[in-house]
Amino acid sequence: MAKTVYVLNGPNLNLLGTREPKTYGRATLKDVEKLCREAARRHDFEVKFEQSNHEGEIVDSIHAAGAGGAVGIVINAGAYTHTSVAIRDAIAAVDVPVIEVHISNVFARESFRHHSHIAPVAKASLCGFGVDGYALAIDGLAALIGARRKD
Ligand code: DQA
C-alpha cells in the first residue's frame, strides 16, 4: 500500500514567491511542492500537497490524513500556528506523526510568532531553513518512522 505524507500549507502561503520575499524567499508554492515530491520519492512516499486559507479546511485535511492512514503530516500552518486551538486539537485527535515547519526563523521575529499551538502536539518542529525545511521535514519524518531511503 502506498505510504502517503500530507503536506499542508496554511494561509497566505499561496502567495509564496511574491509575499515578503526578504522573509520567505522567491520560491513559489509550486516550487515547494516539487521539492516535497522529490524528497518523498527518496523514501517511497506519495504526497498529498494542499494549501488553504481557511482554518476548517485545514482541520478537515488533518482528519482525512488520520482516516486515510497517512504516514505523516508536514504542516506549515502559517499564522494559524500562533492562534488555532482547532488545528492543535485536530492534530491531537489523529494518530499520525506531525512535523511542524516554518520557512522563516519565527523566534527571530515578532514575539507573537514565538508561541506555537502546534509544537506541543507535533513530533518535531523546524524553522529558519527557508523552503528547504519542507524537504528536511520529510527526511526527518522518514527517519522517525524508520522508512528506507533510496539513495
Ligand atoms: C510562517 C511563519 C508564520 O509566523 C507566518 O504567519 C506565516 C509563515 C513561516 O513559514 O515562516 O504565514 O509559518
mmCIF file of C-alpha atoms and ligand atoms in Angstrom, residues 9-13 16 19-20 23-24 75-82 100-106 109-110 112-115 126-128 130 134, ligand 1:
data_model
loop_
_atom_site.group_PDB
_atom_site.id
_atom_site.type_symbol
_atom_site.label_atom_id
_atom_site.label_comp_id
_atom_site.label_asym_id
_atom_site.label_seq_id
_atom_site.Cartn_x
_atom_site.Cartn_y
_atom_site.Cartn_z
ATOM 1 C CA ASN A 9 0.061 24.756 3.984
ATOM 2 C CA GLY A 10 -1.922 27.435 5.748
ATOM 3 C CA PRO A 11 -2.973 30.981 4.967
ATOM 4 C CA ASN A 12 -1.058 33.259 2.618
ATOM 5 C CA LEU A 13 1.359 30.531 1.571
ATOM 6 C CA LEU A 16 4.961 32.452 -1.778
ATOM 7 C CA ARG A 19 4.949 37.630 -0.465
ATOM 8 C CA GLU A 20 7.606 39.411 1.630
ATOM 9 C CA THR A 23 11.459 36.888 4.762
ATOM 10 C CA TYR A 24 10.156 33.983 2.705
ATOM 11 C CA ILE A 75 2.396 21.253 8.268
ATOM 12 C CA ASN A 76 3.183 24.897 7.844
ATOM 13 C CA ALA A 77 0.056 26.363 9.371
ATOM 14 C CA GLY A 78 1.247 29.924 8.745
ATOM 15 C CA ALA A 79 -0.348 32.418 11.126
ATOM 16 C CA TYR A 80 -2.761 29.755 12.420
ATOM 17 C CA THR A 81 0.258 28.274 14.189
ATOM 18 C CA HIS A 82 0.031 31.114 16.659
ATOM 19 C CA GLU A 100 5.804 21.456 12.067
ATOM 20 C CA VAL A 101 7.654 23.589 9.528
ATOM 21 C CA HIS A 102 8.232 27.302 9.166
ATOM 22 C CA ILE A 103 10.169 28.870 6.345
ATOM 23 C CA SER A 104 11.380 31.775 8.452
ATOM 24 C CA ASN A 105 13.014 31.638 11.864
ATOM 25 C CA VAL A 106 9.911 32.580 13.823
ATOM 26 C CA ARG A 109 10.800 37.693 14.549
ATOM 27 C CA GLU A 110 7.957 39.406 16.421
ATOM 28 C CA PHE A 112 3.616 36.936 18.774
ATOM 29 C CA ARG A 113 5.297 34.379 16.479
ATOM 30 C CA HIS A 114 7.252 32.791 19.330
ATOM 31 C CA HIS A 115 4.320 30.733 20.578
ATOM 32 C CA LEU A 126 11.820 23.122 12.434
ATOM 33 C CA CYS A 127 12.117 26.687 11.267
ATOM 34 C CA GLY A 128 14.547 29.028 9.581
ATOM 35 C CA GLY A 130 13.789 28.511 4.110
ATOM 36 C CA TYR A 134 9.957 21.068 3.898
HETATM 37 C C1 DQA B 1 5.407 31.091 8.681
HETATM 38 C C2 DQA B 1 5.645 31.955 9.914
HETATM 39 C C3 DQA B 1 4.320 32.496 10.455
HETATM 40 O O1 DQA B 1 4.560 33.304 11.583
HETATM 41 C C4 DQA B 1 3.637 33.322 9.397
HETATM 42 O O2 DQA B 1 2.386 33.776 9.865
HETATM 43 C C5 DQA B 1 3.492 32.608 8.099
HETATM 44 C C6 DQA B 1 4.612 31.819 7.620
HETATM 45 C C7 DQA B 1 6.733 30.627 8.053
HETATM 46 O O3 DQA B 1 6.681 29.708 7.232
HETATM 47 O O4 DQA B 1 7.789 31.181 8.342
HETATM 48 O O5 DQA B 1 2.499 32.735 7.408
HETATM 49 O O6 DQA B 1 4.697 29.923 9.083
#
